[in-house]
PDB file of C-alpha atoms in Angstrom:
ATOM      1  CA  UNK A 117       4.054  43.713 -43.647  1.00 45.00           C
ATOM      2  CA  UNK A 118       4.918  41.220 -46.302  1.00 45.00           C
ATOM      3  CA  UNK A 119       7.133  38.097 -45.661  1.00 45.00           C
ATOM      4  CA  UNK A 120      10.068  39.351 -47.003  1.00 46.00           C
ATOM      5  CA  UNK A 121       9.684  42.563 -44.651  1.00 59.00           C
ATOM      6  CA  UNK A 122       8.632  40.248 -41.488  1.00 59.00           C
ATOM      7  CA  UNK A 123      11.746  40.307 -38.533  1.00 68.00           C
ATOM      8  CA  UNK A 124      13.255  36.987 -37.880  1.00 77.00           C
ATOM      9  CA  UNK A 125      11.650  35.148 -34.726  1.00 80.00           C
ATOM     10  CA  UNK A 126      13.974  34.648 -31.871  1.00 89.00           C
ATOM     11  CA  UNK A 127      12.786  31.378 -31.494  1.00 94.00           C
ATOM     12  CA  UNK A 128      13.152  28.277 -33.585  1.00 96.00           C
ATOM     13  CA  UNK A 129      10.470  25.979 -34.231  1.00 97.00           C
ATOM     14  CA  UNK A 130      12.245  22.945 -31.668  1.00 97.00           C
ATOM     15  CA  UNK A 131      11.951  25.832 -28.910  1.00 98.00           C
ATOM     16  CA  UNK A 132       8.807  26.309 -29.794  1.00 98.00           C
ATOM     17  CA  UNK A 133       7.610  22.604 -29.661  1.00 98.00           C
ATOM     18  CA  UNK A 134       9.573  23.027 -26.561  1.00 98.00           C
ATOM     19  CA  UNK A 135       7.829  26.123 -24.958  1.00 98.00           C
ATOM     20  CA  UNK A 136       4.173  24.114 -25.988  1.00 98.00           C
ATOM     21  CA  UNK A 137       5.480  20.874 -24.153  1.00 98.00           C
ATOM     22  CA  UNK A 138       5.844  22.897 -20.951  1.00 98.00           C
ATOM     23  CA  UNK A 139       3.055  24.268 -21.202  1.00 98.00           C
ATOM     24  CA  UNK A 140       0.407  21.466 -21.617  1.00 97.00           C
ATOM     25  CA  UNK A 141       2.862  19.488 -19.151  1.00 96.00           C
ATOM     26  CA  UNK A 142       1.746  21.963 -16.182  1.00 95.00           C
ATOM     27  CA  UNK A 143      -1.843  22.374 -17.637  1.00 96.00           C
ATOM     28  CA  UNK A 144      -2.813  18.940 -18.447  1.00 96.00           C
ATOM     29  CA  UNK A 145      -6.204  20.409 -19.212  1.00 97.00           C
ATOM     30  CA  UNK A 146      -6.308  23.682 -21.468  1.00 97.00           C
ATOM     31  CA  UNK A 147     -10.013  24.888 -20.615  1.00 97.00           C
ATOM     32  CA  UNK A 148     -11.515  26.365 -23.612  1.00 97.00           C
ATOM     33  CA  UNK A 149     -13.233  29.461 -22.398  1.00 98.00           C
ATOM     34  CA  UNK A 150     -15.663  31.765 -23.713  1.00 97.00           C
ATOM     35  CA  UNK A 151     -16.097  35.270 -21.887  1.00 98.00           C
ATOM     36  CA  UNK A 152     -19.859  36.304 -22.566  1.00 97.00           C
ATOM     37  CA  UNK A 153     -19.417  39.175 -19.885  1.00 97.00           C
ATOM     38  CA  UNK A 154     -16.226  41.794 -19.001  1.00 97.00           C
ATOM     39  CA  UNK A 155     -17.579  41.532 -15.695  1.00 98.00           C
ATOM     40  CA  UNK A 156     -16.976  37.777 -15.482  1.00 98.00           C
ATOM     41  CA  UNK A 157     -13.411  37.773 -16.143  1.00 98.00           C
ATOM     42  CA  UNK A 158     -11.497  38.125 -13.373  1.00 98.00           C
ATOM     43  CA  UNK A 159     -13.614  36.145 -11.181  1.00 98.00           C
ATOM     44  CA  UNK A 160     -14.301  33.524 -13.795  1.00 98.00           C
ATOM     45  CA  UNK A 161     -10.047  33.148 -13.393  1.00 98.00           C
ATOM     46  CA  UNK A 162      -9.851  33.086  -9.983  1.00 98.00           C
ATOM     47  CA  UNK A 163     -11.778  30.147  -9.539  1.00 98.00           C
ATOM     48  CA  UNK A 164      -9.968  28.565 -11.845  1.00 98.00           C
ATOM     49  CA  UNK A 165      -6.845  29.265 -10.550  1.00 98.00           C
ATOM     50  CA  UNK A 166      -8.116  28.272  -6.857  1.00 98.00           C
ATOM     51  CA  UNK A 167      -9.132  24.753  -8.134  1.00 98.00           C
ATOM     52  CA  UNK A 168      -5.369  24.393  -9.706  1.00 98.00           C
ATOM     53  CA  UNK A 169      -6.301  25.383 -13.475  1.00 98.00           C
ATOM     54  CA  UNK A 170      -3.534  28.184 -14.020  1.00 98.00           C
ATOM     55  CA  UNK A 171      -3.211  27.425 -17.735  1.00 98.00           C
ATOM     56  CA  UNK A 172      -6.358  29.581 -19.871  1.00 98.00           C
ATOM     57  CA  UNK A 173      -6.969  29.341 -23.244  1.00 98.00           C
ATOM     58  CA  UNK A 174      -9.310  32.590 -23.973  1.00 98.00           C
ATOM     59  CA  UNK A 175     -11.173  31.807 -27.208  1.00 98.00           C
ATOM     60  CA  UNK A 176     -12.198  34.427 -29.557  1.00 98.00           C
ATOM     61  CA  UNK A 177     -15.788  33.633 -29.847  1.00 97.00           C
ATOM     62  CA  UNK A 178     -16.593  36.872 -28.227  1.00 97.00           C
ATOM     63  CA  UNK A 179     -16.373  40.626 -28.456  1.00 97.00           C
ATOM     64  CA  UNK A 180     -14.737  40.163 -25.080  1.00 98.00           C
ATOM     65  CA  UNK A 181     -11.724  37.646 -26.113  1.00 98.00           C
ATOM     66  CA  UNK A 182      -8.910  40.609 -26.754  1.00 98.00           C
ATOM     67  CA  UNK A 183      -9.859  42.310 -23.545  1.00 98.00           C
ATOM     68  CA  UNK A 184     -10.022  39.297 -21.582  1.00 98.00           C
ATOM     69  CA  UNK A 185      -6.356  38.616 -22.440  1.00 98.00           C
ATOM     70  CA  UNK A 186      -5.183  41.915 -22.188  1.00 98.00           C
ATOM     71  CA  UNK A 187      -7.039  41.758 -18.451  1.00 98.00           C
ATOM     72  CA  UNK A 188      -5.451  38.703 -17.160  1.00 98.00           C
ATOM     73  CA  UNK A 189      -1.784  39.288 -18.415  1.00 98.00           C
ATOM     74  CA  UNK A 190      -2.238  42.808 -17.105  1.00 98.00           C
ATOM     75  CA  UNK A 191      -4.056  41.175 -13.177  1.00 98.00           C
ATOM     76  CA  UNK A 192      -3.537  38.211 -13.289  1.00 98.00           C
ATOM     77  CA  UNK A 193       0.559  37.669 -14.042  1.00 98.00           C
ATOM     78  CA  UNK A 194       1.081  34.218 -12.838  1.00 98.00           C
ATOM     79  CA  UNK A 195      -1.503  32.774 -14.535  1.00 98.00           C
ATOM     80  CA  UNK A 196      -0.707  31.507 -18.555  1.00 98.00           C
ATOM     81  CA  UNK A 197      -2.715  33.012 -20.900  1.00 98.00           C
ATOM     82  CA  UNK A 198      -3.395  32.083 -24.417  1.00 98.00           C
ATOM     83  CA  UNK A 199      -5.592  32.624 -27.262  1.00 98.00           C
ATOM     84  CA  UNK A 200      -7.952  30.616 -28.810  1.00 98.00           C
ATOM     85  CA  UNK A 201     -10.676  30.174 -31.712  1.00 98.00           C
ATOM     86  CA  UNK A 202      -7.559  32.343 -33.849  1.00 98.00           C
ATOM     87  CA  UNK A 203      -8.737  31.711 -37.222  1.00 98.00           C
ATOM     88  CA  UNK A 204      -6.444  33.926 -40.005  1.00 97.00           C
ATOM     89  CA  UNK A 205      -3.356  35.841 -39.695  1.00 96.00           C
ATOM     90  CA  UNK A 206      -5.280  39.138 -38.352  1.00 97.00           C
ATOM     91  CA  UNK A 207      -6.493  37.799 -35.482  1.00 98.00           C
ATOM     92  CA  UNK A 208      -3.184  36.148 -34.831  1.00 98.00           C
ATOM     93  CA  UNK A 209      -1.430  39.510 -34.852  1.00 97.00           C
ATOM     94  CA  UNK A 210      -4.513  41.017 -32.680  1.00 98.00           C
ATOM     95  CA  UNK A 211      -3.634  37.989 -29.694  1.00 98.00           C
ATOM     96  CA  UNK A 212      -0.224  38.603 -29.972  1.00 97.00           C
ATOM     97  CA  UNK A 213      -0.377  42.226 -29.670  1.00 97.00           C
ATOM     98  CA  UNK A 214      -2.839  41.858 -26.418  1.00 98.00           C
ATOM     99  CA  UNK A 215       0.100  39.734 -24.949  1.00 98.00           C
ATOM    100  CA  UNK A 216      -1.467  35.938 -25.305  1.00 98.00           C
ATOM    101  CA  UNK A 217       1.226  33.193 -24.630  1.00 98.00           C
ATOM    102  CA  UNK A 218       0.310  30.637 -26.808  1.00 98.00           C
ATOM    103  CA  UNK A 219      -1.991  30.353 -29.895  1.00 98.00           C
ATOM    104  CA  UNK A 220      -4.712  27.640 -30.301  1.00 98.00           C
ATOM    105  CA  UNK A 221      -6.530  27.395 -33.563  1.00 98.00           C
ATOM    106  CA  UNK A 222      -9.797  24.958 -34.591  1.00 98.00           C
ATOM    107  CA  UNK A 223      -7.894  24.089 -38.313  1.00 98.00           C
ATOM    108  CA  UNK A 224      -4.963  25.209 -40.347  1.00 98.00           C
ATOM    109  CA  UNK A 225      -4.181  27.717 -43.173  1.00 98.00           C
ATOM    110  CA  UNK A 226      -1.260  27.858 -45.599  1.00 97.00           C
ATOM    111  CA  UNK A 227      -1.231  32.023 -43.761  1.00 97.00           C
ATOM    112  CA  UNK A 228      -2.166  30.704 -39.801  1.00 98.00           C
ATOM    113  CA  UNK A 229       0.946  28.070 -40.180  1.00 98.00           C
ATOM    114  CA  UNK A 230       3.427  30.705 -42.052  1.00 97.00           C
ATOM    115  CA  UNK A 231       2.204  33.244 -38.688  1.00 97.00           C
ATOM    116  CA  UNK A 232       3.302  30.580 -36.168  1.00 97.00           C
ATOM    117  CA  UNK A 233       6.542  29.728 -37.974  1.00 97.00           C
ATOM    118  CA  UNK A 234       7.317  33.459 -38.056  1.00 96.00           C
ATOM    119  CA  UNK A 235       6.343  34.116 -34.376  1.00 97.00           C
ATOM    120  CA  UNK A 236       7.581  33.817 -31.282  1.00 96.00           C
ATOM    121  CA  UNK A 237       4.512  32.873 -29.938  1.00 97.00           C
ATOM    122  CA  UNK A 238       4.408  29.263 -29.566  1.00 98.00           C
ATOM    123  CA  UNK A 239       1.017  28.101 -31.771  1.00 98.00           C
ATOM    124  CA  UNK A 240      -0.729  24.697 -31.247  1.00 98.00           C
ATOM    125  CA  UNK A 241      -2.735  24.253 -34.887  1.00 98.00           C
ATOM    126  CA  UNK A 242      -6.179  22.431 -34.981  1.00 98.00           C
ATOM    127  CA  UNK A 243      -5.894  19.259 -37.520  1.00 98.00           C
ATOM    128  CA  UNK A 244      -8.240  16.348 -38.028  1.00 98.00           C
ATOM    129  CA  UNK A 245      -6.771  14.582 -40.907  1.00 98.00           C
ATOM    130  CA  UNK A 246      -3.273  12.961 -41.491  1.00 98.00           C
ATOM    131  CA  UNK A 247      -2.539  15.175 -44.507  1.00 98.00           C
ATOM    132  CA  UNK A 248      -3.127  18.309 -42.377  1.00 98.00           C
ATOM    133  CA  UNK A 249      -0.344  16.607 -39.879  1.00 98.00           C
ATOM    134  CA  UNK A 250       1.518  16.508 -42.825  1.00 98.00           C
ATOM    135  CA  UNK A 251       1.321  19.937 -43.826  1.00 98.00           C
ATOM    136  CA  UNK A 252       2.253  21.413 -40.492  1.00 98.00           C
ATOM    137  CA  UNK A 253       5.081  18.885 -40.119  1.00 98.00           C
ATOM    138  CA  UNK A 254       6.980  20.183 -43.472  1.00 98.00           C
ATOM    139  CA  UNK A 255       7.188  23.603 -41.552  1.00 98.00           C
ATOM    140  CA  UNK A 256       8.822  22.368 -38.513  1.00 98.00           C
ATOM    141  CA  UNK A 257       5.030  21.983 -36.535  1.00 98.00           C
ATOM    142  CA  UNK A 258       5.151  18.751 -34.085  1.00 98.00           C
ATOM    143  CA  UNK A 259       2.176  19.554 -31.780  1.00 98.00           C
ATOM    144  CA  UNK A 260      -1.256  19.650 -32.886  1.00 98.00           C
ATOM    145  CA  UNK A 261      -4.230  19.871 -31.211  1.00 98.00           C
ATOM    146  CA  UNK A 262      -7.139  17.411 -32.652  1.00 98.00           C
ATOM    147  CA  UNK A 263     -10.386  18.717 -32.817  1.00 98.00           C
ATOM    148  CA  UNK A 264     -13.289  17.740 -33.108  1.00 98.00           C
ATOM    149  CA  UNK A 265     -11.992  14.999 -30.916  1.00 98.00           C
ATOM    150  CA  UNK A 266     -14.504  12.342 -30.558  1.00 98.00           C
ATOM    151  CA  UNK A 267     -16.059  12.886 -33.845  1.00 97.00           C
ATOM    152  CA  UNK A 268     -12.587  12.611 -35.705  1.00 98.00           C
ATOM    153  CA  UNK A 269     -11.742   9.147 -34.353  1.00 98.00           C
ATOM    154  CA  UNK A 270     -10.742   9.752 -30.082  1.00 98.00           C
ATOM    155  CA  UNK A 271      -8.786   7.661 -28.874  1.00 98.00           C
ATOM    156  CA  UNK A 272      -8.364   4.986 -31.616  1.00 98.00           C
ATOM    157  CA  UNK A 273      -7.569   7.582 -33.819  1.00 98.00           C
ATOM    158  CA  UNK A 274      -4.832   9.117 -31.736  1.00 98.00           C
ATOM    159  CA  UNK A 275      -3.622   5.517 -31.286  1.00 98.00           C
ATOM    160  CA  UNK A 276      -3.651   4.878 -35.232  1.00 98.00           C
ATOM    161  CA  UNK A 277      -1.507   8.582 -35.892  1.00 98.00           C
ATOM    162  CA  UNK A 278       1.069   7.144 -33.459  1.00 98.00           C
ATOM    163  CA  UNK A 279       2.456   4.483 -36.064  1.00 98.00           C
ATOM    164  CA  UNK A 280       3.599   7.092 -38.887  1.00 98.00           C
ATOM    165  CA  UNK A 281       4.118   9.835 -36.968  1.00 98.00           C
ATOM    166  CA  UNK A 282       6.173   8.808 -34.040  1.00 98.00           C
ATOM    167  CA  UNK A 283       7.228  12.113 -32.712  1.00 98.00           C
ATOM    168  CA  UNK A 284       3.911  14.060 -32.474  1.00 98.00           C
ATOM    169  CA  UNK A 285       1.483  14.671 -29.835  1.00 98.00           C
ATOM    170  CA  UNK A 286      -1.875  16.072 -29.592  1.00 98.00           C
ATOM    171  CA  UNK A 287      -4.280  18.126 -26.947  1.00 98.00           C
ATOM    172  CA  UNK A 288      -7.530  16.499 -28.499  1.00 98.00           C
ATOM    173  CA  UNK A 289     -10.222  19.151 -27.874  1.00 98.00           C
ATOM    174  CA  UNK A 290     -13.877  18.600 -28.760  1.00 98.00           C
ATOM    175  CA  UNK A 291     -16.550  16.116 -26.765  1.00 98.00           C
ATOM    176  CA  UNK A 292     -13.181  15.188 -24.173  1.00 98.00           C
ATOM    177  CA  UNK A 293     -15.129  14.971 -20.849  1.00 97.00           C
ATOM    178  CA  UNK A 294     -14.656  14.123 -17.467  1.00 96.00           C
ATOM    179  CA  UNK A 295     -16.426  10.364 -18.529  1.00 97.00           C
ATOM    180  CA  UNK A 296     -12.972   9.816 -20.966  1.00 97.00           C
ATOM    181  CA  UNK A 297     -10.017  12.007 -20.408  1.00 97.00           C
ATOM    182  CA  UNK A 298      -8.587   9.594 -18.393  1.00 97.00           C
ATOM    183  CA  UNK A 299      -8.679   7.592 -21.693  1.00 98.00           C
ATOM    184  CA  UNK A 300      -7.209  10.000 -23.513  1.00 98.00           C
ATOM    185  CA  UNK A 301      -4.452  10.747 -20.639  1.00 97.00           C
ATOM    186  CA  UNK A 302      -3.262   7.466 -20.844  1.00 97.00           C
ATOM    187  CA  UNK A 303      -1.968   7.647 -24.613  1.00 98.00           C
ATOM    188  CA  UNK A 304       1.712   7.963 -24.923  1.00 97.00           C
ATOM    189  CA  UNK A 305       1.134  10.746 -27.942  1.00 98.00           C
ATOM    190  CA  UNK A 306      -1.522  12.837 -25.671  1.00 98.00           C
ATOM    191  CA  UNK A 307       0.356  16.166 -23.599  1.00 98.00           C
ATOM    192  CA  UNK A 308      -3.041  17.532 -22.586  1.00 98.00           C
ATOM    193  CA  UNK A 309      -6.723  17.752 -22.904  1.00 98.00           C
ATOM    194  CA  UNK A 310      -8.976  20.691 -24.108  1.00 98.00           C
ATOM    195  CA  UNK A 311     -12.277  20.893 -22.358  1.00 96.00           C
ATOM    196  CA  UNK A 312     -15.269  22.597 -20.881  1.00 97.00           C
ATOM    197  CA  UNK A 313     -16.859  20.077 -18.476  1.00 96.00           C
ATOM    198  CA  UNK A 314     -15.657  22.210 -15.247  1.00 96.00           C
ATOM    199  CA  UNK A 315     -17.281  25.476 -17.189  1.00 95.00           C
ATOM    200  CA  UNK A 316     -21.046  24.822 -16.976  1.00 95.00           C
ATOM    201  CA  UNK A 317     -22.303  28.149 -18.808  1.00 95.00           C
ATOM    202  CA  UNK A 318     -25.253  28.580 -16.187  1.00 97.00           C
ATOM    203  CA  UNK A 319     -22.499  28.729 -13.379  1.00 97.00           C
ATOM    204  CA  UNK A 320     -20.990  31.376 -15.233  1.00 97.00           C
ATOM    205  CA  UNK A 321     -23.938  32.989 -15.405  1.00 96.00           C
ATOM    206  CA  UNK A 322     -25.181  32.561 -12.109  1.00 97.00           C
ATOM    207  CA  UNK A 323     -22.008  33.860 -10.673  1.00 97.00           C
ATOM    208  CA  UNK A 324     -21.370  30.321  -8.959  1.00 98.00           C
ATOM    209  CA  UNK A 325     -17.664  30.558  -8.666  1.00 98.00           C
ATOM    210  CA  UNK A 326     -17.299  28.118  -5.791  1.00 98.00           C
ATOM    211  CA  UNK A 327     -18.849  25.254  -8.101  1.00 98.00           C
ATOM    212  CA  UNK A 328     -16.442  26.243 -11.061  1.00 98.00           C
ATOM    213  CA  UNK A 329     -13.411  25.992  -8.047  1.00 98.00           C
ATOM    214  CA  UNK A 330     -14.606  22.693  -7.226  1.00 98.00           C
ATOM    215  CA  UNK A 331     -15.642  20.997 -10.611  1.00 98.00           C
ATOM    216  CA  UNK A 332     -11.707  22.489 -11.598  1.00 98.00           C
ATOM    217  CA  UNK A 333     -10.319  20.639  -8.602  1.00 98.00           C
ATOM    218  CA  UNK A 334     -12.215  17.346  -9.368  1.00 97.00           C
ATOM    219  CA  UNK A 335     -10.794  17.669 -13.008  1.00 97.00           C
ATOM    220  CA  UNK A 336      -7.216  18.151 -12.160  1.00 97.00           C
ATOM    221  CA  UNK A 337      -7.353  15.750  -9.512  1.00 96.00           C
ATOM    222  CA  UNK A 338      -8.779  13.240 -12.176  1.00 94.00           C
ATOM    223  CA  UNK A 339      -6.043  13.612 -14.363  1.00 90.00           C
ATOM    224  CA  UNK A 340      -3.543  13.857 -11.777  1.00 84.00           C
ATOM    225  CA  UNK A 341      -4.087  10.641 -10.456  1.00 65.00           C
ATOM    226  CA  UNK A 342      -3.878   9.037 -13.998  1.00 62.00           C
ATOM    227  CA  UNK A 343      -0.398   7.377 -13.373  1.00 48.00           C
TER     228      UNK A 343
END
């Protein structure tokens, strides 16, 4: 389908900025997960969910991604489920179609920004640089995630993008731990953190679901008490 041919979105791009607000505002931590195993899915989400993560971001790093949303918006309907690690217009059409509620993507692409402005699917872009900023704000984009996080600047950087670019905020994503979210939580410009801290891969493996309950707990209840 060509642009021309493309239906009008529903949405515009305020509601949009909008529908991501709400989001990160009940997630405060999007965790960035990676299914290695069908099997693990369900559980992997329950646990989750029990330790008061109900906001997933399913990355596409696996054969399992698609399925894994398709899973949890068919099982798991109170839960919000989006899509991650979307990196060209096909695999934003593949999320959409599987029923993911938000996209997240590492960087940005003249054809990944035109797919969230013509979408109803709210999408946050990955950026690094003030001239990407720039390029997503001239099509209506005010929400960014910044990744790599801690290697792009952290913190001070976030602080510095505040002065010319007053009205957007960021879920920095990349090397955000339990040892500085709070830091991060405390910027005015911040909505939400990306992470992986309370998703050791060996628990995954090891089926230790209780520990992944508990290390989520720990991490909402840091961020919860942030002020």
């Amino acid at each position: 389908m060509t642009t021309l041919e493309r239906p009008q979105p529903l949405l515009s791009m305020a509601e949009k900025t909008a529908a991501i607000d709400a989001i990160c505002a009940r997630a405060r931590i999007l965790p960035v997960i990676t299914i290695a195993r069908e099997q693990d899915i369900l559980p992997l989400a329950d646990a989750l969910a029990a330790g008061g993560i109900r906001t997933l971001e399913v990355t596409l790093r696996s054969e399992h991604g698609l399925k894994a949303i398709e899973v949890l918006r068919a099982e798991r309907p109170e839960l919000c489920v989006g899509a991650g690690t979307v990196l060209d217009g096909r695999m934003f059409a593949a999320v959409e179609a599987a029923g993911a509620q938000f996209v997240v993507t590492p960087g940005i692409t003249p054809a990944l920004l035109d797919a969230g402005v013509h979408s109803d699917i709210p999408l946050l872009p990955g950026i690094s640089t003030p001239s990407e900023i720039m390029s997503g704000y001239a099509l209506g984009y005010r929400r960014f995630k910044l990744f790599p996080a801690e290697i792009s600047g952290g913190v001070a950087a976030i602080k510095a993008f505040a002065g010319p670019f007053s009205d957007i905020r960021f879920c920095p994503t990349g090397g955000v731990n339990s040892a500085n979210a709070r830091n991060y939580m405390a910027l005015p410009n911040v909505m939400c953190v990306g992470g992986t801290w309370m998703l050791d891969s060996s628990w995954i493996k090891n089926g230790d679901w209780a520990r992944i309950e508990a290390s989520s707990a720990e991490a909402m209840a840091l961020l919860e008490n942030n002020g």
